[in-house]
Amino acid sequence: GENVEQHPSTLSVQEGDSAVIKCTYSDSASNYFPWYKQELGKRPQLIIDIRSNVGEKKDQRIAVTLNKTAKHFSLHITETQPEDSAVYFCAASRVFGAGNMLTFGGGTRLMVKP
Amino acid sequence: DAMVIQNPRYQVTQFGKPVTLSCSQTLNHNVMYWYQQKSSQAPKLLFHYYDKDFNNEADTPDNFQSRRPNTSFCFLDIRSPGLGDAAMYLCATSRDTSSQYFGPGTRLTVL
């Protein structure tokens, strides 16, 4: 089955700096890679996702890059703000007719210091 | 507006006493998923329904069962909860292979 490794497990940055979280996956058949943000006691919220036919996707301060050859994908947050503090999960999935079977990375706790 | 609703938000049960958690959705999504999330860990998929077709993950214990009586509702039944089943249970939905949207979760405590 799929295995997703996520690094770092904790990340502390100063407000305004950039944050980068990296994930690797094992199943070369995986073709869908979402990122979720989870605040303490709340639901995971989808912040951005990318499919394997795209190398990069951007949404305001958030961008995701995908290297299929190396089986790496990364989340980039620019101009971080205190409200970006949360746990971020990457996930990988092989998309087929019956939905997305997500395998999550272990999570990164991001702390943005004012 | 709530799109994926879970009830109750907090559930306390006794060791071995059956419990049912509920999920409903207003998105008309055909796929519904149940995840277990233990403290400081990632969500782990337990099973999912694609329309009425039930799909169990290989390592989901038999103690966990699910029902989907219609498109909007899905239930998670824990037949004999153990202390190790204390966790947040998250329901998610998707339209086929589109993005998954999570409900707020039910936090289960087992005494």
PDB file of C-alpha atoms in Angstrom:
ATOM      1  CA  GLY A   1       0.000   0.000   0.000  1.00  0.00           C
ATOM      2  CA  GLU A   2       0.858   3.674  -0.074  1.00  0.00           C
ATOM      3  CA  ASN A   3       3.213   5.188   2.492  1.00  0.00           C
ATOM      4  CA  VAL A   4       3.543   8.964   2.940  1.00  0.00           C
ATOM      5  CA  GLU A   5       6.397  10.545   4.875  1.00  0.00           C
ATOM      6  CA  GLN A   6       6.111  14.197   5.958  1.00  0.00           C
ATOM      7  CA  HIS A   7       8.830  16.535   7.227  1.00  0.00           C
ATOM      8  CA  PRO A   8       9.408  18.394   9.408  1.00  0.00           C
ATOM      9  CA  SER A   9       7.123  17.295  12.233  1.00  0.00           C
ATOM     10  CA  THR A  10       7.308  20.778  13.781  1.00  0.00           C
ATOM     11  CA  LEU A  11       8.173  24.083  12.172  1.00  0.00           C
ATOM     12  CA  SER A  12       8.506  27.450  13.850  1.00  0.00           C
ATOM     13  CA  VAL A  13       8.787  30.610  11.749  1.00  0.00           C
ATOM     14  CA  GLN A  14       8.627  34.333  12.324  1.00  0.00           C
ATOM     15  CA  GLU A  15       5.579  36.171  11.031  1.00  0.00           C
ATOM     16  CA  GLY A  16       6.191  37.236   7.451  1.00  0.00           C
ATOM     17  CA  ASP A  17       8.681  34.472   6.713  1.00  0.00           C
ATOM     18  CA  SER A  18       7.997  31.558   4.379  1.00  0.00           C
ATOM     19  CA  ALA A  19       7.276  27.985   5.464  1.00  0.00           C
ATOM     20  CA  VAL A  20       7.943  24.840   3.455  1.00  0.00           C
ATOM     21  CA  ILE A  21       6.638  21.373   4.269  1.00  0.00           C
ATOM     22  CA  LYS A  22       7.771  18.353   2.285  1.00  0.00           C
ATOM     23  CA  CYS A  23       6.218  14.961   1.637  1.00  0.00           C
ATOM     24  CA  THR A  24       7.327  11.846  -0.159  1.00  0.00           C
ATOM     25  CA  TYR A  25       5.136   8.978  -1.276  1.00  0.00           C
ATOM     26  CA  SER A  26       5.862   5.399  -2.240  1.00  0.00           C
ATOM     27  CA  ASP A  27       3.197   4.358  -4.745  1.00  0.00           C
ATOM     28  CA  SER A  28       4.056   5.604  -8.221  1.00  0.00           C
ATOM     29  CA  ALA A  29       0.405   5.080  -9.184  1.00  0.00           C
ATOM     30  CA  SER A  30      -0.706   7.848  -6.791  1.00  0.00           C
ATOM     31  CA  ASN A  31      -2.063  10.772  -8.766  1.00  0.00           C
ATOM     32  CA  TYR A  32      -3.883  13.080  -6.350  1.00  0.00           C
ATOM     33  CA  PHE A  33      -2.194  15.062  -3.570  1.00  0.00           C
ATOM     34  CA  PRO A  34      -4.269  17.253  -1.234  1.00  0.00           C
ATOM     35  CA  TRP A  35      -3.102  19.339   1.691  1.00  0.00           C
ATOM     36  CA  TYR A  36      -5.229  19.840   4.787  1.00  0.00           C
ATOM     37  CA  LYS A  37      -4.954  22.349   7.622  1.00  0.00           C
ATOM     38  CA  GLN A  38      -6.264  21.298  11.016  1.00  0.00           C
ATOM     39  CA  GLU A  39      -6.597  23.675  13.933  1.00  0.00           C
ATOM     40  CA  LEU A  40      -6.807  22.279  17.434  1.00  0.00           C
ATOM     41  CA  GLY A  41     -10.086  20.451  17.974  1.00  0.00           C
ATOM     42  CA  LYS A  42     -11.386  21.266  14.499  1.00  0.00           C
ATOM     43  CA  ARG A  43     -11.943  19.437  11.248  1.00  0.00           C
ATOM     44  CA  PRO A  44      -9.233  19.059   8.601  1.00  0.00           C
ATOM     45  CA  GLN A  45      -9.808  21.740   5.983  1.00  0.00           C
ATOM     46  CA  LEU A  46      -8.661  21.337   2.409  1.00  0.00           C
ATOM     47  CA  ILE A  47      -6.374  24.223   1.527  1.00  0.00           C
ATOM     48  CA  ILE A  48      -4.993  23.158  -1.843  1.00  0.00           C
ATOM     49  CA  ASP A  49      -4.632  20.038  -3.945  1.00  0.00           C
ATOM     50  CA  ILE A  50      -2.772  18.984  -7.052  1.00  0.00           C
ATOM     51  CA  ARG A  51      -3.203  16.200  -9.568  1.00  0.00           C
ATOM     52  CA  SER A  52      -0.358  14.396 -11.240  1.00  0.00           C
ATOM     53  CA  ASN A  53      -0.807  16.077 -14.610  1.00  0.00           C
ATOM     54  CA  VAL A  54       0.230  19.409 -13.057  1.00  0.00           C
ATOM     55  CA  GLY A  55       3.645  20.333 -11.650  1.00  0.00           C
ATOM     56  CA  GLU A  56       2.687  23.394  -9.645  1.00  0.00           C
ATOM     57  CA  LYS A  57      -0.429  25.118  -8.368  1.00  0.00           C
ATOM     58  CA  LYS A  58      -0.797  28.409  -6.542  1.00  0.00           C
ATOM     59  CA  ASP A  59      -3.588  30.035  -4.549  1.00  0.00           C
ATOM     60  CA  GLN A  60      -2.689  33.431  -3.091  1.00  0.00           C
ATOM     61  CA  ARG A  61      -0.042  32.791  -0.408  1.00  0.00           C
ATOM     62  CA  ILE A  62      -0.122  29.022  -0.801  1.00  0.00           C
ATOM     63  CA  ALA A  63       1.571  26.944  -3.490  1.00  0.00           C
ATOM     64  CA  VAL A  64       2.134  23.250  -4.001  1.00  0.00           C
ATOM     65  CA  THR A  65       4.780  21.651  -6.207  1.00  0.00           C
ATOM     66  CA  LEU A  66       4.914  18.058  -7.388  1.00  0.00           C
ATOM     67  CA  ASN A  67       7.883  16.055  -8.680  1.00  0.00           C
ATOM     68  CA  LYS A  68       6.472  12.785  -9.959  1.00  0.00           C
ATOM     69  CA  THR A  69       9.841  11.361 -10.877  1.00  0.00           C
ATOM     70  CA  ALA A  70      11.197  11.796  -7.371  1.00  0.00           C
ATOM     71  CA  LYS A  71       7.792  11.157  -5.739  1.00  0.00           C
ATOM     72  CA  HIS A  72       8.019  14.396  -3.781  1.00  0.00           C
ATOM     73  CA  PHE A  73       5.494  17.133  -3.221  1.00  0.00           C
ATOM     74  CA  SER A  74       5.772  20.267  -1.138  1.00  0.00           C
ATOM     75  CA  LEU A  75       3.620  22.984   0.394  1.00  0.00           C
ATOM     76  CA  HIS A  76       4.899  26.555   0.358  1.00  0.00           C
ATOM     77  CA  ILE A  77       3.312  29.274   2.463  1.00  0.00           C
ATOM     78  CA  THR A  78       4.603  32.799   1.922  1.00  0.00           C
ATOM     79  CA  GLU A  79       4.179  35.855   4.178  1.00  0.00           C
ATOM     80  CA  THR A  80       3.080  33.675   7.074  1.00  0.00           C
ATOM     81  CA  GLN A  81       0.604  35.065   9.591  1.00  0.00           C
ATOM     82  CA  PRO A  82      -0.203  33.934  13.152  1.00  0.00           C
ATOM     83  CA  GLU A  83      -3.505  32.499  11.911  1.00  0.00           C
ATOM     84  CA  ASP A  84      -1.531  30.073   9.735  1.00  0.00           C
ATOM     85  CA  SER A  85      -0.513  28.292  12.952  1.00  0.00           C
ATOM     86  CA  ALA A  86      -2.025  24.789  12.797  1.00  0.00           C
ATOM     87  CA  VAL A  87      -1.179  21.198  11.946  1.00  0.00           C
ATOM     88  CA  TYR A  88      -0.803  20.579   8.223  1.00  0.00           C
ATOM     89  CA  PHE A  89      -1.304  17.147   6.674  1.00  0.00           C
ATOM     90  CA  CYS A  90      -0.291  16.052   3.214  1.00  0.00           C
ATOM     91  CA  ALA A  91      -1.961  13.064   1.613  1.00  0.00           C
ATOM     92  CA  ALA A  92      -1.602  10.910  -1.458  1.00  0.00           C
ATOM     93  CA  SER A  93      -4.205   8.911  -3.286  1.00  0.00           C
ATOM     94  CA  ARG A  94      -4.644   6.729  -6.276  1.00  0.00           C
ATOM     95  CA  VAL A  95      -7.762   8.025  -7.909  1.00  0.00           C
ATOM     96  CA  PHE A  96     -10.109   5.462  -9.359  1.00  0.00           C
ATOM     97  CA  GLY A  97     -13.804   5.116  -9.861  1.00  0.00           C
ATOM     98  CA  ALA A  98     -14.742   4.612  -6.243  1.00  0.00           C
ATOM     99  CA  GLY A  99     -13.386   7.830  -4.752  1.00  0.00           C
ATOM    100  CA  ASN A 100     -10.059   8.943  -3.288  1.00  0.00           C
ATOM    101  CA  MET A 101      -8.414   6.580  -0.846  1.00  0.00           C
ATOM    102  CA  LEU A 102      -6.247   9.042   1.048  1.00  0.00           C
ATOM    103  CA  THR A 103      -3.110   8.039   2.899  1.00  0.00           C
ATOM    104  CA  PHE A 104      -1.992  10.874   5.144  1.00  0.00           C
ATOM    105  CA  GLY A 105       1.474  11.949   6.173  1.00  0.00           C
ATOM    106  CA  GLY A 106       2.229  12.251   9.879  1.00  0.00           C
ATOM    107  CA  GLY A 107       1.520  15.991  10.027  1.00  0.00           C
ATOM    108  CA  THR A 108       3.546  19.157  10.579  1.00  0.00           C
ATOM    109  CA  ARG A 109       2.820  21.490  13.462  1.00  0.00           C
ATOM    110  CA  LEU A 110       3.440  25.004  12.159  1.00  0.00           C
ATOM    111  CA  MET A 111       3.889  27.794  14.676  1.00  0.00           C
ATOM    112  CA  VAL A 112       4.031  31.370  13.398  1.00  0.00           C
ATOM    113  CA  LYS A 113       5.467  33.734  15.972  1.00  0.00           C
ATOM    114  CA  PRO A 114       4.220  37.327  15.910  1.00  0.00           C
TER     115      PRO A 114
ATOM    116  CA  ASP B   1     -23.765  26.659   6.283  1.00  0.00           C
ATOM    117  CA  ALA B   2     -22.984  23.202   7.577  1.00  0.00           C
ATOM    118  CA  MET B   3     -22.387  20.789   4.711  1.00  0.00           C
ATOM    119  CA  VAL B   4     -21.123  17.711   6.558  1.00  0.00           C
ATOM    120  CA  ILE B   5     -22.728  17.313   9.956  1.00  0.00           C
ATOM    121  CA  GLN B   6     -21.744  14.891  12.654  1.00  0.00           C
ATOM    122  CA  ASN B   7     -23.711  13.990  15.761  1.00  0.00           C
ATOM    123  CA  PRO B   8     -23.053  13.948  18.541  1.00  0.00           C
ATOM    124  CA  ARG B   9     -19.962  16.146  18.732  1.00  0.00           C
ATOM    125  CA  TYR B  10     -18.932  14.457  21.983  1.00  0.00           C
ATOM    126  CA  GLN B  11     -19.820  10.905  22.993  1.00  0.00           C
ATOM    127  CA  VAL B  12     -18.964   9.165  26.229  1.00  0.00           C
ATOM    128  CA  THR B  13     -19.523   5.437  26.471  1.00  0.00           C
ATOM    129  CA  GLN B  14     -18.533   2.645  28.789  1.00  0.00           C
ATOM    130  CA  PHE B  15     -16.106  -0.113  27.961  1.00  0.00           C
ATOM    131  CA  GLY B  16     -17.976  -2.693  25.893  1.00  0.00           C
ATOM    132  CA  LYS B  17     -21.164  -0.652  25.480  1.00  0.00           C
ATOM    133  CA  PRO B  18     -22.178  -0.285  21.800  1.00  0.00           C
ATOM    134  CA  VAL B  19     -22.193   3.209  20.370  1.00  0.00           C
ATOM    135  CA  THR B  20     -23.391   4.717  17.087  1.00  0.00           C
ATOM    136  CA  LEU B  21     -22.023   7.871  15.515  1.00  0.00           C
ATOM    137  CA  SER B  22     -23.926   9.741  12.833  1.00  0.00           C
ATOM    138  CA  CYS B  23     -22.930  11.695   9.735  1.00  0.00           C
ATOM    139  CA  SER B  24     -25.162  13.575   7.333  1.00  0.00           C
ATOM    140  CA  GLN B  25     -24.403  15.717   4.316  1.00  0.00           C
ATOM    141  CA  THR B  26     -26.206  18.288   2.206  1.00  0.00           C
ATOM    142  CA  LEU B  27     -23.740  18.135  -0.686  1.00  0.00           C
ATOM    143  CA  ASN B  28     -25.374  15.191  -2.474  1.00  0.00           C
ATOM    144  CA  HIS B  29     -21.969  13.537  -2.647  1.00  0.00           C
ATOM    145  CA  ASN B  30     -22.006   9.877  -3.616  1.00  0.00           C
ATOM    146  CA  VAL B  31     -18.937   8.837  -1.600  1.00  0.00           C
ATOM    147  CA  MET B  32     -18.806   8.921   2.204  1.00  0.00           C
ATOM    148  CA  TYR B  33     -15.775   8.021   4.315  1.00  0.00           C
ATOM    149  CA  TRP B  34     -15.109   7.304   7.983  1.00  0.00           C
ATOM    150  CA  TYR B  35     -11.730   8.098   9.521  1.00  0.00           C
ATOM    151  CA  GLN B  36     -10.315   7.544  12.973  1.00  0.00           C
ATOM    152  CA  GLN B  37      -7.920  10.189  14.310  1.00  0.00           C
ATOM    153  CA  LYS B  38      -6.087   9.609  17.553  1.00  0.00           C
ATOM    154  CA  SER B  39      -4.401  12.391  19.441  1.00  0.00           C
ATOM    155  CA  SER B  40      -1.457  13.962  17.569  1.00  0.00           C
ATOM    156  CA  GLN B  41      -1.848  11.507  14.699  1.00  0.00           C
ATOM    157  CA  ALA B  42      -3.063  11.666  11.126  1.00  0.00           C
ATOM    158  CA  PRO B  43      -6.565  10.543  10.153  1.00  0.00           C
ATOM    159  CA  LYS B  44      -6.735   6.851   9.275  1.00  0.00           C
ATOM    160  CA  LEU B  45      -9.336   5.584   6.813  1.00  0.00           C
ATOM    161  CA  LEU B  46     -11.630   2.924   8.282  1.00  0.00           C
ATOM    162  CA  PHE B  47     -14.006   2.378   5.358  1.00  0.00           C
ATOM    163  CA  HIS B  48     -15.991   4.156   2.711  1.00  0.00           C
ATOM    164  CA  TYR B  49     -19.213   3.879   0.752  1.00  0.00           C
ATOM    165  CA  TYR B  50     -19.332   4.485  -2.972  1.00  0.00           C
ATOM    166  CA  ASP B  51     -23.059   4.943  -3.404  1.00  0.00           C
ATOM    167  CA  LYS B  52     -24.348   1.815  -1.642  1.00  0.00           C
ATOM    168  CA  ASP B  53     -21.180  -0.215  -2.133  1.00  0.00           C
ATOM    169  CA  PHE B  54     -19.298  -0.735   1.120  1.00  0.00           C
ATOM    170  CA  ASN B  55     -15.493  -0.877   1.066  1.00  0.00           C
ATOM    171  CA  ASN B  56     -13.602  -1.919   4.176  1.00  0.00           C
ATOM    172  CA  GLU B  57      -9.916  -1.140   4.704  1.00  0.00           C
ATOM    173  CA  ALA B  58      -7.933  -4.332   5.260  1.00  0.00           C
ATOM    174  CA  ASP B  59      -6.802  -3.409   8.777  1.00  0.00           C
ATOM    175  CA  THR B  60     -10.111  -2.048  10.106  1.00  0.00           C
ATOM    176  CA  PRO B  61     -11.133  -4.156  13.119  1.00  0.00           C
ATOM    177  CA  ASP B  62     -14.364  -6.170  12.928  1.00  0.00           C
ATOM    178  CA  ASN B  63     -15.542  -4.180  15.939  1.00  0.00           C
ATOM    179  CA  PHE B  64     -16.281  -1.319  13.542  1.00  0.00           C
ATOM    180  CA  GLN B  65     -19.283  -1.492  11.242  1.00  0.00           C
ATOM    181  CA  SER B  66     -21.051   1.020   9.054  1.00  0.00           C
ATOM    182  CA  ARG B  67     -24.469   1.607   7.535  1.00  0.00           C
ATOM    183  CA  ARG B  68     -25.612   3.974   4.818  1.00  0.00           C
ATOM    184  CA  PRO B  69     -29.414   3.952   4.626  1.00  0.00           C
ATOM    185  CA  ASN B  70     -29.546   6.703   1.985  1.00  0.00           C
ATOM    186  CA  THR B  71     -27.324   9.178   0.132  1.00  0.00           C
ATOM    187  CA  SER B  72     -27.370  11.740   2.913  1.00  0.00           C
ATOM    188  CA  PHE B  73     -26.691   9.639   5.984  1.00  0.00           C
ATOM    189  CA  CYS B  74     -23.961   7.289   7.142  1.00  0.00           C
ATOM    190  CA  PHE B  75     -23.483   5.661  10.551  1.00  0.00           C
ATOM    191  CA  LEU B  76     -20.484   4.246  12.324  1.00  0.00           C
ATOM    192  CA  ASP B  77     -21.253   1.475  14.813  1.00  0.00           C
ATOM    193  CA  ILE B  78     -18.682   0.384  17.363  1.00  0.00           C
ATOM    194  CA  ARG B  79     -19.957  -2.894  18.726  1.00  0.00           C
ATOM    195  CA  SER B  80     -17.784  -3.249  21.825  1.00  0.00           C
ATOM    196  CA  PRO B  81     -15.687  -0.136  22.402  1.00  0.00           C
ATOM    197  CA  GLY B  82     -12.343  -0.637  24.062  1.00  0.00           C
ATOM    198  CA  LEU B  83     -10.103   1.957  25.671  1.00  0.00           C
ATOM    199  CA  GLY B  84      -8.021   1.979  22.495  1.00  0.00           C
ATOM    200  CA  ASP B  85     -11.015   3.142  20.469  1.00  0.00           C
ATOM    201  CA  ALA B  86     -11.066   6.530  22.166  1.00  0.00           C
ATOM    202  CA  ALA B  87     -10.413   8.976  19.344  1.00  0.00           C
ATOM    203  CA  MET B  88     -11.884  11.622  17.086  1.00  0.00           C
ATOM    204  CA  TYR B  89     -14.065  10.046  14.387  1.00  0.00           C
ATOM    205  CA  LEU B  90     -14.247  12.064  11.210  1.00  0.00           C
ATOM    206  CA  CYS B  91     -16.738  11.691   8.396  1.00  0.00           C
ATOM    207  CA  ALA B  92     -15.846  12.999   4.938  1.00  0.00           C
ATOM    208  CA  THR B  93     -17.619  13.124   1.599  1.00  0.00           C
ATOM    209  CA  SER B  94     -16.701  13.532  -2.055  1.00  0.00           C
ATOM    210  CA  ARG B  95     -18.330  13.488  -5.470  1.00  0.00           C
ATOM    211  CA  ASP B  96     -16.550  10.545  -7.087  1.00  0.00           C
ATOM    212  CA  THR B  97     -12.839  11.398  -7.184  1.00  0.00           C
ATOM    213  CA  SER B  98     -13.184  15.085  -6.334  1.00  0.00           C
ATOM    214  CA  SER B  99     -11.836  16.624  -3.135  1.00  0.00           C
ATOM    215  CA  GLN B 100     -12.960  15.267   0.231  1.00  0.00           C
ATOM    216  CA  TYR B 101     -14.708  17.535   2.710  1.00  0.00           C
ATOM    217  CA  PHE B 102     -14.636  16.666   6.378  1.00  0.00           C
ATOM    218  CA  GLY B 103     -17.249  17.032   9.062  1.00  0.00           C
ATOM    219  CA  PRO B 104     -16.422  18.506  12.485  1.00  0.00           C
ATOM    220  CA  GLY B 105     -15.885  15.091  14.032  1.00  0.00           C
ATOM    221  CA  THR B 106     -17.194  13.209  17.056  1.00  0.00           C
ATOM    222  CA  ARG B 107     -14.845  12.886  19.979  1.00  0.00           C
ATOM    223  CA  LEU B 108     -15.379   9.492  21.606  1.00  0.00           C
ATOM    224  CA  THR B 109     -14.387   8.860  25.198  1.00  0.00           C
ATOM    225  CA  VAL B 110     -14.436   5.297  26.555  1.00  0.00           C
ATOM    226  CA  LEU B 111     -14.619   4.904  30.321  1.00  0.00           C
TER     227      LEU B 111
END
